PDB file of C-alpha atoms and ligand atoms in Angstrom:
ATOM      1  CA  MET A   1      16.477  -0.062  48.055  1.00 96.00           C
ATOM      2  CA  SER A   2      15.838  -1.328  44.244  1.00 98.00           C
ATOM      3  CA  LYS A   3      13.465  -4.894  43.246  1.00 98.00           C
ATOM      4  CA  ALA A   4      12.226  -6.188  40.131  1.00 98.00           C
ATOM      5  CA  THR A   5      10.629  -9.155  38.293  1.00 98.00           C
ATOM      6  CA  ALA A   6      10.895 -10.854  34.762  1.00 98.00           C
ATOM      7  CA  PRO A   7       8.331 -13.660  33.577  1.00 97.00           C
ATOM      8  CA  GLY A   8       9.564 -16.854  32.742  1.00 96.00           C
ATOM      9  CA  LYS A   9       8.699 -17.681  28.684  1.00 96.00           C
ATOM     10  CA  ILE A  10       7.657 -20.743  26.806  1.00 97.00           C
ATOM     11  CA  ILE A  11       8.276 -21.672  22.848  1.00 97.00           C
ATOM     12  CA  LEU A  12       4.844 -21.913  20.994  1.00 98.00           C
ATOM     13  CA  PHE A  13       6.324 -22.472  17.462  1.00 98.00           C
ATOM     14  CA  GLY A  14      10.001 -21.894  15.464  1.00 98.00           C
ATOM     15  CA  GLU A  15      12.809 -22.965  18.306  1.00 98.00           C
ATOM     16  CA  HIS A  16      16.171 -23.576  16.781  1.00 98.00           C
ATOM     17  CA  ALA A  17      15.009 -23.514  13.136  1.00 98.00           C
ATOM     18  CA  VAL A  18      14.560 -19.521  15.039  1.00 98.00           C
ATOM     19  CA  VAL A  19      18.811 -19.606  15.483  1.00 98.00           C
ATOM     20  CA  TYR A  20      18.171 -19.594  11.064  1.00 98.00           C
ATOM     21  CA  GLY A  21      16.240 -16.434  10.300  1.00 98.00           C
ATOM     22  CA  ARG A  22      12.820 -18.304  10.569  1.00 98.00           C
ATOM     23  CA  PRO A  23       9.652 -17.011  12.434  1.00 98.00           C
ATOM     24  CA  ALA A  24       8.876 -18.086  16.150  1.00 98.00           C
ATOM     25  CA  ILE A  25       6.043 -16.866  18.324  1.00 98.00           C
ATOM     26  CA  ALA A  26       6.909 -16.871  21.862  1.00 97.00           C
ATOM     27  CA  ALA A  27       4.538 -15.381  24.904  1.00 96.00           C
ATOM     28  CA  PRO A  28       5.815 -15.084  29.027  1.00 95.00           C
ATOM     29  CA  VAL A  29       5.149 -17.665  31.742  1.00 94.00           C
ATOM     30  CA  SER A  30       3.602 -14.286  33.840  1.00 90.00           C
ATOM     31  CA  GLN A  31       3.432 -16.581  37.137  1.00 90.00           C
ATOM     32  CA  VAL A  32       6.808 -17.816  37.491  1.00 94.00           C
ATOM     33  CA  ARG A  33       9.168 -14.909  38.221  1.00 96.00           C
ATOM     34  CA  ALA A  34      12.926 -14.332  38.940  1.00 97.00           C
ATOM     35  CA  THR A  35      13.472 -11.358  41.352  1.00 98.00           C
ATOM     36  CA  ALA A  36      16.256  -9.324  41.588  1.00 98.00           C
ATOM     37  CA  VAL A  37      17.226  -7.389  44.355  1.00 98.00           C
ATOM     38  CA  VAL A  38      19.467  -3.965  45.072  1.00 98.00           C
ATOM     39  CA  GLU A  39      20.733  -2.851  48.139  1.00 98.00           C
ATOM     40  CA  ALA A  40      23.254   0.176  49.379  1.00 98.00           C
ATOM     41  CA  SER A  41      25.809  -1.938  51.767  1.00 97.00           C
ATOM     42  CA  ASP A  42      28.055  -0.855  54.468  1.00 95.00           C
ATOM     43  CA  GLN A  43      30.416  -3.572  54.347  1.00 94.00           C
ATOM     44  CA  PRO A  44      32.868  -2.283  51.216  1.00 96.00           C
ATOM     45  CA  GLY A  45      32.223  -3.770  47.657  1.00 96.00           C
ATOM     46  CA  VAL A  46      29.468  -5.572  45.103  1.00 97.00           C
ATOM     47  CA  HIS A  47      28.315  -8.133  46.839  1.00 97.00           C
ATOM     48  CA  LEU A  48      26.603 -10.467  44.339  1.00 97.00           C
ATOM     49  CA  ILE A  49      24.287 -13.470  46.958  1.00 95.00           C
ATOM     50  CA  ALA A  50      22.057 -16.030  44.699  1.00 93.00           C
ATOM     51  CA  PRO A  51      20.353 -18.174  47.882  1.00 93.00           C
ATOM     52  CA  ASP A  52      18.931 -20.883  45.901  1.00 87.00           C
ATOM     53  CA  LEU A  53      22.960 -21.724  43.530  1.00 84.00           C
ATOM     54  CA  GLY A  54      24.466 -21.450  46.986  1.00 86.00           C
ATOM     55  CA  ILE A  55      26.200 -18.151  45.855  1.00 88.00           C
ATOM     56  CA  ARG A  56      27.903 -15.504  47.324  1.00 93.00           C
ATOM     57  CA  THR A  57      30.868 -14.187  46.510  1.00 94.00           C
ATOM     58  CA  LEU A  58      32.383 -10.457  45.180  1.00 96.00           C
ATOM     59  CA  LEU A  59      32.390  -8.757  42.037  1.00 96.00           C
ATOM     60  CA  ASP A  60      35.950  -8.450  41.641  1.00 94.00           C
ATOM     61  CA  GLU A  61      36.349 -11.944  43.226  1.00 94.00           C
ATOM     62  CA  ALA A  62      33.852 -13.263  40.347  1.00 92.00           C
ATOM     63  CA  ASP A  63      35.382 -15.676  37.676  1.00 84.00           C
ATOM     64  CA  GLU A  64      34.445 -15.118  34.197  1.00 80.00           C
ATOM     65  CA  GLU A  65      31.453 -17.478  33.947  1.00 80.00           C
ATOM     66  CA  ASP A  66      29.679 -16.062  36.642  1.00 87.00           C
ATOM     67  CA  ALA A  67      26.230 -15.211  35.284  1.00 87.00           C
ATOM     68  CA  ILE A  68      25.242 -11.876  37.543  1.00 92.00           C
ATOM     69  CA  ALA A  69      29.190 -11.101  37.511  1.00 95.00           C
ATOM     70  CA  ALA A  70      28.420 -11.242  33.784  1.00 94.00           C
ATOM     71  CA  VAL A  71      25.333  -8.536  34.231  1.00 95.00           C
ATOM     72  CA  LEU A  72      26.811  -6.047  36.312  1.00 97.00           C
ATOM     73  CA  ARG A  73      29.350  -5.612  34.277  1.00 95.00           C
ATOM     74  CA  GLN A  74      27.107  -5.239  30.927  1.00 95.00           C
ATOM     75  CA  VAL A  75      25.213  -2.718  32.155  1.00 97.00           C
ATOM     76  CA  GLN A  76      28.555  -0.782  34.293  1.00 97.00           C
ATOM     77  CA  THR A  77      30.054  -0.574  30.362  1.00 96.00           C
ATOM     78  CA  ALA A  78      26.711   0.478  28.908  1.00 96.00           C
ATOM     79  CA  VAL A  79      25.813   2.879  31.018  1.00 96.00           C
ATOM     80  CA  ASN A  80      29.755   4.461  31.363  1.00 97.00           C
ATOM     81  CA  LEU A  81      30.033   3.885  35.288  1.00 96.00           C
ATOM     82  CA  PRO A  82      33.253   4.072  36.581  1.00 96.00           C
ATOM     83  CA  ALA A  83      32.684   2.183  40.054  1.00 95.00           C
ATOM     84  CA  PHE A  84      29.766   0.541  41.596  1.00 97.00           C
ATOM     85  CA  PRO A  85      28.481   2.031  45.404  1.00 97.00           C
ATOM     86  CA  ASP A  86      28.959  -0.500  48.162  1.00 97.00           C
ATOM     87  CA  MET A  87      26.311  -3.034  47.796  1.00 98.00           C
ATOM     88  CA  SER A  88      24.335  -6.437  47.205  1.00 98.00           C
ATOM     89  CA  VAL A  89      22.982  -7.575  43.970  1.00 98.00           C
ATOM     90  CA  THR A  90      20.402 -10.935  45.207  1.00 97.00           C
ATOM     91  CA  VAL A  91      18.506 -12.511  42.942  1.00 97.00           C
ATOM     92  CA  THR A  92      16.493 -15.684  43.603  1.00 96.00           C
ATOM     93  CA  SER A  93      14.286 -17.802  40.688  1.00 95.00           C
ATOM     94  CA  GLN A  94      10.838 -19.572  41.101  1.00 94.00           C
ATOM     95  CA  ILE A  95      11.759 -20.696  37.168  1.00 93.00           C
ATOM     96  CA  PRO A  96      13.722 -24.014  37.513  1.00 86.00           C
ATOM     97  CA  ILE A  97      17.268 -23.984  35.793  1.00 85.00           C
ATOM     98  CA  ALA A  98      17.942 -25.346  33.157  1.00 81.00           C
ATOM     99  CA  SER A  99      14.434 -26.556  31.315  1.00 84.00           C
ATOM    100  CA  GLY A 100      13.246 -24.532  28.809  1.00 87.00           C
ATOM    101  CA  LEU A 101      11.421 -22.005  30.139  1.00 92.00           C
ATOM    102  CA  GLY A 102      13.983 -19.097  30.613  1.00 91.00           C
ATOM    103  CA  SER A 103      15.473 -18.926  33.516  1.00 92.00           C
ATOM    104  CA  GLY A 104      18.756 -16.754  33.021  1.00 92.00           C
ATOM    105  CA  ALA A 105      17.267 -14.824  30.732  1.00 96.00           C
ATOM    106  CA  ALA A 106      14.921 -14.021  32.878  1.00 97.00           C
ATOM    107  CA  ILE A 107      17.028 -13.660  35.694  1.00 96.00           C
ATOM    108  CA  THR A 108      19.240 -11.153  33.797  1.00 97.00           C
ATOM    109  CA  ALA A 109      15.742  -8.706  33.009  1.00 98.00           C
ATOM    110  CA  ALA A 110      15.556  -8.641  36.106  1.00 98.00           C
ATOM    111  CA  ALA A 111      19.414  -7.666  37.769  1.00 98.00           C
ATOM    112  CA  VAL A 112      19.701  -4.890  35.034  1.00 98.00           C
ATOM    113  CA  ARG A 113      15.929  -2.987  35.886  1.00 98.00           C
ATOM    114  CA  ALA A 114      16.919  -3.119  39.764  1.00 98.00           C
ATOM    115  CA  LEU A 115      19.858  -1.567  39.024  1.00 98.00           C
ATOM    116  CA  MET A 116      19.292   0.376  36.485  1.00 98.00           C
ATOM    117  CA  ASP A 117      16.662   1.822  39.223  1.00 98.00           C
ATOM    118  CA  PHE A 118      18.944   1.544  42.323  1.00 98.00           C
ATOM    119  CA  LEU A 119      21.552   4.179  40.057  1.00 97.00           C
ATOM    120  CA  GLY A 120      18.926   6.158  39.227  1.00 97.00           C
ATOM    121  CA  LEU A 121      19.157   5.129  35.350  1.00 97.00           C
ATOM    122  CA  ALA A 122      15.113   3.491  35.492  1.00 97.00           C
ATOM    123  CA  ARG A 123      14.040   6.111  32.116  1.00 97.00           C
ATOM    124  CA  ILE A 124      17.050   4.327  30.445  1.00 96.00           C
ATOM    125  CA  ALA A 125      15.771   0.639  30.862  1.00 97.00           C
ATOM    126  CA  THR A 126      13.647   1.040  28.251  1.00 97.00           C
ATOM    127  CA  PRO A 127      12.310  -3.263  27.255  1.00 97.00           C
ATOM    128  CA  ALA A 128      14.400  -2.801  24.209  1.00 96.00           C
ATOM    129  CA  TRP A 129      16.896  -1.612  25.942  1.00 97.00           C
ATOM    130  CA  VAL A 130      17.245  -4.450  28.297  1.00 98.00           C
ATOM    131  CA  SER A 131      15.893  -7.113  25.898  1.00 97.00           C
ATOM    132  CA  ALA A 132      19.385  -5.885  24.204  1.00 97.00           C
ATOM    133  CA  LEU A 133      21.778  -5.825  27.393  1.00 97.00           C
ATOM    134  CA  THR A 134      20.114  -9.220  28.315  1.00 97.00           C
ATOM    135  CA  TYR A 135      20.973 -10.460  24.676  1.00 96.00           C
ATOM    136  CA  GLU A 136      24.816  -9.137  25.643  1.00 94.00           C
ATOM    137  CA  VAL A 137      24.350 -11.792  28.941  1.00 94.00           C
ATOM    138  CA  GLU A 138      22.736 -14.060  27.035  1.00 92.00           C
ATOM    139  CA  LYS A 139      25.567 -14.648  24.085  1.00 92.00           C
ATOM    140  CA  ILE A 140      28.162 -15.045  27.210  1.00 88.00           C
ATOM    141  CA  HIS A 141      26.350 -18.299  27.893  1.00 82.00           C
ATOM    142  CA  HIS A 142      24.767 -19.192  24.877  1.00 82.00           C
ATOM    143  CA  GLY A 143      27.041 -18.472  22.345  1.00 79.00           C
ATOM    144  CA  THR A 144      24.970 -18.097  19.068  1.00 88.00           C
ATOM    145  CA  PRO A 145      21.624 -16.794  20.408  1.00 95.00           C
ATOM    146  CA  SER A 146      18.357 -15.660  18.408  1.00 97.00           C
ATOM    147  CA  GLY A 147      17.710 -13.115  20.680  1.00 97.00           C
ATOM    148  CA  ILE A 148      14.272 -14.639  21.055  1.00 97.00           C
ATOM    149  CA  ASP A 149      14.300 -15.417  24.740  1.00 96.00           C
ATOM    150  CA  ASN A 150      16.116 -12.259  25.640  1.00 97.00           C
ATOM    151  CA  THR A 151      12.770 -10.499  23.599  1.00 97.00           C
ATOM    152  CA  VAL A 152       9.736 -12.545  25.095  1.00 97.00           C
ATOM    153  CA  VAL A 153      11.000 -11.567  28.800  1.00 97.00           C
ATOM    154  CA  ALA A 154      11.524  -8.153  28.831  1.00 97.00           C
ATOM    155  CA  TYR A 155       8.916  -6.977  26.174  1.00 96.00           C
ATOM    156  CA  GLU A 156       6.727  -9.399  28.800  1.00 94.00           C
ATOM    157  CA  GLN A 157       3.852 -10.378  26.219  1.00 93.00           C
ATOM    158  CA  PRO A 158       3.640 -13.057  23.069  1.00 94.00           C
ATOM    159  CA  VAL A 159       5.907 -11.841  20.424  1.00 96.00           C
ATOM    160  CA  TYR A 160       5.973 -12.880  16.827  1.00 97.00           C
ATOM    161  CA  PHE A 161       9.964 -13.233  16.198  1.00 98.00           C
ATOM    162  CA  VAL A 162      12.823 -13.419  13.772  1.00 98.00           C
ATOM    163  CA  ARG A 163      16.042 -12.693  13.730  1.00 98.00           C
ATOM    164  CA  GLN A 164      17.391 -10.644  10.663  1.00 96.00           C
ATOM    165  CA  ARG A 165      20.016  -7.643  10.016  1.00 95.00           C
ATOM    166  CA  PRO A 166      19.782  -4.420  10.339  1.00 94.00           C
ATOM    167  CA  GLN A 167      17.278  -5.427  13.323  1.00 94.00           C
ATOM    168  CA  ASN A 168      15.150  -7.927  14.835  1.00 96.00           C
ATOM    169  CA  GLN A 169      11.562  -8.325  13.984  1.00 97.00           C
ATOM    170  CA  ILE A 170       9.635  -8.424  16.928  1.00 97.00           C
ATOM    171  CA  GLU A 171       5.783  -7.371  16.534  1.00 95.00           C
ATOM    172  CA  PRO A 172       3.715  -8.134  19.210  1.00 91.00           C
ATOM    173  CA  PHE A 173       0.037  -9.664  17.964  1.00 92.00           C
ATOM    174  CA  THR A 174      -3.198 -10.442  18.917  1.00 92.00           C
ATOM    175  CA  VAL A 175      -4.280 -12.932  20.482  1.00 95.00           C
ATOM    176  CA  ALA A 176      -8.253 -13.069  19.265  1.00 95.00           C
ATOM    177  CA  ARG A 177      -9.678 -15.354  22.400  1.00 95.00           C
ATOM    178  CA  PRO A 178      -6.950 -16.932  25.270  1.00 95.00           C
ATOM    179  CA  LEU A 179      -5.365 -19.916  24.855  1.00 97.00           C
ATOM    180  CA  ARG A 180      -4.919 -21.944  27.924  1.00 97.00           C
ATOM    181  CA  LEU A 181      -1.801 -23.832  27.091  1.00 97.00           C
ATOM    182  CA  LEU A 182      -0.620 -26.316  30.478  1.00 97.00           C
ATOM    183  CA  ALA A 183       4.287 -26.197  30.878  1.00 96.00           C
ATOM    184  CA  ALA A 184       5.143 -29.859  32.072  1.00 97.00           C
ATOM    185  CA  ASP A 185       8.460 -30.069  33.162  1.00 96.00           C
ATOM    186  CA  THR A 186       9.602 -33.573  32.210  1.00 97.00           C
ATOM    187  CA  GLY A 187      12.057 -33.260  35.136  1.00 95.00           C
ATOM    188  CA  ALA A 188      15.340 -33.468  32.816  1.00 95.00           C
ATOM    189  CA  ARG A 189      17.871 -30.871  32.954  1.00 92.00           C
ATOM    190  CA  SER A 190      19.141 -30.005  29.076  1.00 92.00           C
ATOM    191  CA  SER A 191      21.594 -27.139  28.346  1.00 92.00           C
ATOM    192  CA  THR A 192      20.915 -24.724  25.473  1.00 92.00           C
ATOM    193  CA  LYS A 193      24.322 -24.025  24.446  1.00 93.00           C
ATOM    194  CA  GLU A 194      25.408 -27.527  23.853  1.00 95.00           C
ATOM    195  CA  VAL A 195      21.544 -28.837  22.058  1.00 96.00           C
ATOM    196  CA  VAL A 196      22.069 -25.877  20.141  1.00 95.00           C
ATOM    197  CA  LEU A 197      25.363 -26.345  19.037  1.00 96.00           C
ATOM    198  CA  ASP A 198      24.476 -29.808  17.950  1.00 97.00           C
ATOM    199  CA  VAL A 199      21.906 -28.982  16.075  1.00 97.00           C
ATOM    200  CA  ARG A 200      24.120 -26.653  14.425  1.00 97.00           C
ATOM    201  CA  ARG A 201      26.893 -29.613  14.153  1.00 97.00           C
ATOM    202  CA  GLN A 202      24.081 -30.934  12.091  1.00 98.00           C
ATOM    203  CA  TRP A 203      23.507 -28.681  10.139  1.00 98.00           C
ATOM    204  CA  GLN A 204      26.827 -28.480   8.776  1.00 98.00           C
ATOM    205  CA  ALA A 205      26.487 -32.342   7.605  1.00 98.00           C
ATOM    206  CA  GLN A 206      23.073 -32.593   5.915  1.00 98.00           C
ATOM    207  CA  PRO A 207      22.179 -28.598   5.280  1.00 98.00           C
ATOM    208  CA  GLU A 208      19.830 -29.426   3.032  1.00 98.00           C
ATOM    209  CA  ARG A 209      18.089 -31.859   4.455  1.00 98.00           C
ATOM    210  CA  PHE A 210      18.213 -28.885   7.562  1.00 98.00           C
ATOM    211  CA  GLU A 211      17.441 -26.343   5.606  1.00 98.00           C
ATOM    212  CA  ALA A 212      13.482 -28.231   4.868  1.00 98.00           C
ATOM    213  CA  LEU A 213      13.030 -28.549   8.318  1.00 98.00           C
ATOM    214  CA  PHE A 214      13.767 -25.137   9.371  1.00 98.00           C
ATOM    215  CA  ASP A 215      12.077 -23.836   6.830  1.00 98.00           C
ATOM    216  CA  GLY A 216       8.928 -25.851   7.327  1.00 98.00           C
ATOM    217  CA  CYS A 217       9.377 -24.509  10.890  1.00 98.00           C
ATOM    218  CA  GLY A 218       9.198 -20.876  10.279  1.00 98.00           C
ATOM    219  CA  VAL A 219       6.068 -22.176   7.687  1.00 98.00           C
ATOM    220  CA  LEU A 220       4.427 -23.559  10.679  1.00 98.00           C
ATOM    221  CA  ALA A 221       4.928 -20.493  13.085  1.00 98.00           C
ATOM    222  CA  LYS A 222       2.537 -18.054  10.380  1.00 98.00           C
ATOM    223  CA  ALA A 223       0.484 -20.316  10.363  1.00 98.00           C
ATOM    224  CA  ALA A 224       0.597 -19.948  13.729  1.00 98.00           C
ATOM    225  CA  ARG A 225      -0.362 -16.237  14.436  1.00 98.00           C
ATOM    226  CA  ARG A 226      -3.160 -16.429  11.698  1.00 98.00           C
ATOM    227  CA  ALA A 227      -4.928 -19.436  13.851  1.00 98.00           C
ATOM    228  CA  ILE A 228      -3.864 -17.448  16.908  1.00 97.00           C
ATOM    229  CA  GLU A 229      -5.129 -13.604  15.665  1.00 96.00           C
ATOM    230  CA  THR A 230      -8.621 -15.879  14.654  1.00 97.00           C
ATOM    231  CA  GLY A 231      -8.247 -17.278  16.907  1.00 96.00           C
ATOM    232  CA  ASP A 232      -8.963 -21.106  15.873  1.00 98.00           C
ATOM    233  CA  GLU A 233      -7.726 -22.674  18.523  1.00 97.00           C
ATOM    234  CA  ALA A 234      -8.449 -26.500  16.228  1.00 98.00           C
ATOM    235  CA  GLU A 235      -5.938 -25.115  14.454  1.00 98.00           C
ATOM    236  CA  VAL A 236      -3.247 -23.766  16.516  1.00 98.00           C
ATOM    237  CA  GLY A 237      -3.282 -27.333  18.098  1.00 98.00           C
ATOM    238  CA  ARG A 238      -2.672 -29.516  15.524  1.00 98.00           C
ATOM    239  CA  LEU A 239       0.218 -27.184  13.963  1.00 98.00           C
ATOM    240  CA  MET A 240       1.904 -28.055  17.368  1.00 98.00           C
ATOM    241  CA  ASN A 241       1.612 -31.355  16.958  1.00 98.00           C
ATOM    242  CA  GLN A 242       3.066 -30.455  13.240  1.00 98.00           C
ATOM    243  CA  ASN A 243       6.062 -28.515  15.199  1.00 98.00           C
ATOM    244  CA  HIS A 244       6.595 -31.905  17.727  1.00 98.00           C
ATOM    245  CA  GLN A 245       7.828 -33.664  14.674  1.00 98.00           C
ATOM    246  CA  LEU A 246      10.062 -31.428  12.701  1.00 98.00           C
ATOM    247  CA  LEU A 247      11.658 -31.203  16.250  1.00 98.00           C
ATOM    248  CA  GLN A 248      12.061 -34.780  16.638  1.00 98.00           C
ATOM    249  CA  GLU A 249      13.570 -35.000  13.110  1.00 98.00           C
ATOM    250  CA  MET A 250      15.986 -32.305  13.736  1.00 98.00           C
ATOM    251  CA  THR A 251      16.380 -35.168  17.509  1.00 98.00           C
ATOM    252  CA  VAL A 252      16.060 -32.500  19.926  1.00 98.00           C
ATOM    253  CA  SER A 253      13.185 -34.134  21.420  1.00 98.00           C
ATOM    254  CA  SER A 254      13.921 -36.969  23.695  1.00 98.00           C
ATOM    255  CA  PRO A 255      11.689 -40.247  24.773  1.00 98.00           C
ATOM    256  CA  GLU A 256      10.401 -38.096  28.233  1.00 98.00           C
ATOM    257  CA  LEU A 257       9.025 -35.558  25.470  1.00 98.00           C
ATOM    258  CA  ASP A 258       7.714 -37.531  23.036  1.00 98.00           C
ATOM    259  CA  GLY A 259       6.339 -39.660  26.515  1.00 98.00           C
ATOM    260  CA  LEU A 260       4.249 -36.909  28.084  1.00 98.00           C
ATOM    261  CA  VAL A 261       3.195 -35.233  24.690  1.00 98.00           C
ATOM    262  CA  ALA A 262       1.682 -38.518  23.701  1.00 98.00           C
ATOM    263  CA  VAL A 263      -0.266 -37.953  27.494  1.00 98.00           C
ATOM    264  CA  ALA A 264      -1.363 -35.204  26.678  1.00 98.00           C
ATOM    265  CA  GLN A 265      -2.643 -35.737  23.141  1.00 98.00           C
ATOM    266  CA  ALA A 266      -3.870 -38.604  24.513  1.00 98.00           C
ATOM    267  CA  ALA A 267      -6.089 -36.552  27.858  1.00 98.00           C
ATOM    268  CA  GLY A 268      -7.681 -34.412  25.527  1.00 97.00           C
ATOM    269  CA  ALA A 269      -4.753 -32.055  24.607  1.00 98.00           C
ATOM    270  CA  LEU A 270      -5.633 -29.679  20.929  1.00 98.00           C
ATOM    271  CA  GLY A 271      -1.401 -30.311  20.633  1.00 98.00           C
ATOM    272  CA  ALA A 272       1.546 -30.766  22.238  1.00 98.00           C
ATOM    273  CA  LYS A 273       5.106 -30.032  21.411  1.00 98.00           C
ATOM    274  CA  MET A 274       8.020 -29.741  22.968  1.00 98.00           C
ATOM    275  CA  SER A 275       8.365 -26.237  24.023  1.00 97.00           C
ATOM    276  CA  GLY A 276      12.126 -24.850  24.251  1.00 96.00           C
ATOM    277  CA  ALA A 277      16.068 -26.260  23.406  1.00 95.00           C
ATOM    278  CA  GLY A 278      14.480 -30.037  23.997  1.00 97.00           C
ATOM    279  CA  ARG A 279      16.087 -32.799  24.879  1.00 97.00           C
ATOM    280  CA  GLY A 280      14.418 -32.762  28.439  1.00 96.00           C
ATOM    281  CA  GLY A 281      13.050 -29.615  29.690  1.00 96.00           C
ATOM    282  CA  ASN A 282       9.234 -28.623  29.502  1.00 96.00           C
ATOM    283  CA  LEU A 283       7.103 -29.441  26.906  1.00 98.00           C
ATOM    284  CA  ILE A 284       3.729 -27.891  26.262  1.00 98.00           C
ATOM    285  CA  ALA A 285      -0.182 -28.971  25.921  1.00 98.00           C
ATOM    286  CA  LEU A 286      -2.966 -26.209  24.447  1.00 98.00           C
ATOM    287  CA  VAL A 287      -5.733 -27.112  26.455  1.00 98.00           C
ATOM    288  CA  THR A 288      -9.589 -26.007  27.272  1.00 97.00           C
ATOM    289  CA  ALA A 289     -11.724 -25.535  30.052  1.00 95.00           C
ATOM    290  CA  GLU A 290     -13.005 -28.670  29.596  1.00 96.00           C
ATOM    291  CA  THR A 291      -9.920 -30.439  29.170  1.00 97.00           C
ATOM    292  CA  GLU A 292      -6.917 -28.870  31.375  1.00 97.00           C
ATOM    293  CA  THR A 293      -7.790 -30.992  34.979  1.00 97.00           C
ATOM    294  CA  ALA A 294      -7.501 -34.663  32.842  1.00 97.00           C
ATOM    295  CA  ALA A 295      -4.395 -33.873  30.818  1.00 98.00           C
ATOM    296  CA  ARG A 296      -3.129 -32.587  34.008  1.00 98.00           C
ATOM    297  CA  ARG A 297      -3.898 -35.639  35.883  1.00 98.00           C
ATOM    298  CA  ALA A 298      -2.524 -37.211  33.113  1.00 98.00           C
ATOM    299  CA  LEU A 299       0.533 -35.548  32.438  1.00 98.00           C
ATOM    300  CA  LEU A 300       1.665 -36.202  36.526  1.00 98.00           C
ATOM    301  CA  ALA A 301       0.953 -39.789  36.575  1.00 98.00           C
ATOM    302  CA  ALA A 302       2.915 -40.259  34.055  1.00 98.00           C
ATOM    303  CA  GLY A 303       6.295 -38.576  35.063  1.00 97.00           C
ATOM    304  CA  ALA A 304       5.940 -34.656  35.156  1.00 98.00           C
ATOM    305  CA  LYS A 305       7.874 -33.222  38.290  1.00 96.00           C
ATOM    306  CA  SER A 306       5.486 -30.136  37.706  1.00 95.00           C
ATOM    307  CA  VAL A 307       2.621 -28.422  35.514  1.00 96.00           C
ATOM    308  CA  LEU A 308       1.417 -25.116  35.198  1.00 94.00           C
ATOM    309  CA  THR A 309      -0.698 -23.053  33.852  1.00 93.00           C
ATOM    310  CA  SER A 310      -0.082 -20.078  31.926  1.00 92.00           C
ATOM    311  CA  CYS A 311      -2.460 -18.567  29.099  1.00 92.00           C
ATOM    312  CA  LEU A 312      -1.697 -16.490  26.474  1.00 92.00           C
ATOM    313  CA  LYS A 313      -3.247 -12.987  25.705  1.00 88.00           C
ATOM    314  CA  THR A 314      -3.376  -9.810  24.532  1.00 81.00           C
ATOM    315  CA  LYS A 315      -1.531  -8.001  26.938  1.00 73.00           C
ATOM    316  CA  SER A 316      -5.072  -5.916  27.386  1.00 75.00           C
ATOM    317  CA  GLN A 317      -7.174  -9.383  27.744  1.00 73.00           C
ATOM    318  CA  PRO A 318      -8.701 -10.392  30.953  1.00 72.00           C
TER     319      PRO A 318
HETATM  320  C1  MEV B   1      16.226 -21.692  23.654  1.00 61.77           C
HETATM  321  O1  MEV B   1      14.721 -21.447  24.310  1.00 61.77           O
HETATM  322  C2  MEV B   1      15.343 -21.415  22.382  1.00 61.77           C
HETATM  323  C3  MEV B   1      16.315 -21.921  21.440  1.00 61.77           C
HETATM  324  O2  MEV B   1      15.859 -21.513  19.535  1.00 61.77           O
HETATM  325  C4  MEV B   1      18.055 -21.242  20.713  1.00 61.77           C
HETATM  326  C5  MEV B   1      17.216 -19.858  20.463  1.00 61.77           C
HETATM  327  O3  MEV B   1      16.694 -18.909  20.055  1.00 61.77           O
HETATM  328  O4  MEV B   1      18.472 -18.813  21.061  1.00 61.77           O
HETATM  329  C6  MEV B   1      16.387 -23.461  20.992  1.00 61.77           C
END
């Protein structure tokens, strides 16, 4: 039996603009994880099981859209495997779907790692390899992903990311003082693919305006990296508020997100913004040990469906 897990993620700065080559910052959310288990089966075939989604099918019978089948096909091609042995692949996830926390990328990364281990090929499955394969699967579901989600989920550390050719710029960076973030779920679900597509339509219709908005996000992401590296959390908070305004101008926020961002700010958060594709999903709020409880209570009282605490830190920090 082979088992692997992968974390959720939050985008701290630069969502959407990152698709257009501007820098962005993302971090893993290690408390919520996707898990994949691969086991030998005494029944013929490859059995795909996702209990949370009510999916139980055979690989040969899975339709084109099936996310787990896509992972298996990618792995099969990547390692030149003529056929899989009889086995079952079961995926479960604590990460809410379509909420901006990267559930799809995490399920894929966990399934890739568990499969590679089961096939005796774990040594090939480096973070870079898992990330590249996860990206291929993300492309099937999301059209034009930037690559930031698969990167942060596969490397499981905060990254400064720039989409570029021939190779993306992926830089882990130092977090001088751990940052305490709340991720609050509006409960509204949205399709990353559709929101990204809608931003593209708007960019095509108003290229100058959207290029300027993307540039603004890039400037904020760069400044945020410096502020995180020097431990200036008040500045990180201010930059989050500014990033939220730019995302509002891109029309990817929503009344629910705006409402909860305002609630977090009023409850003492140093800054707050939507996170991920938007039009639903999660917002993040930067809090301190002193303001965390009040901000969490206020968010729940205002209708947040759940509030997670996530700590942004360098891998080696306690
Ligand atoms: C989604 O987590 C982040 C977006 O910027 C899309 C992407 O980067 O692929 C909205």
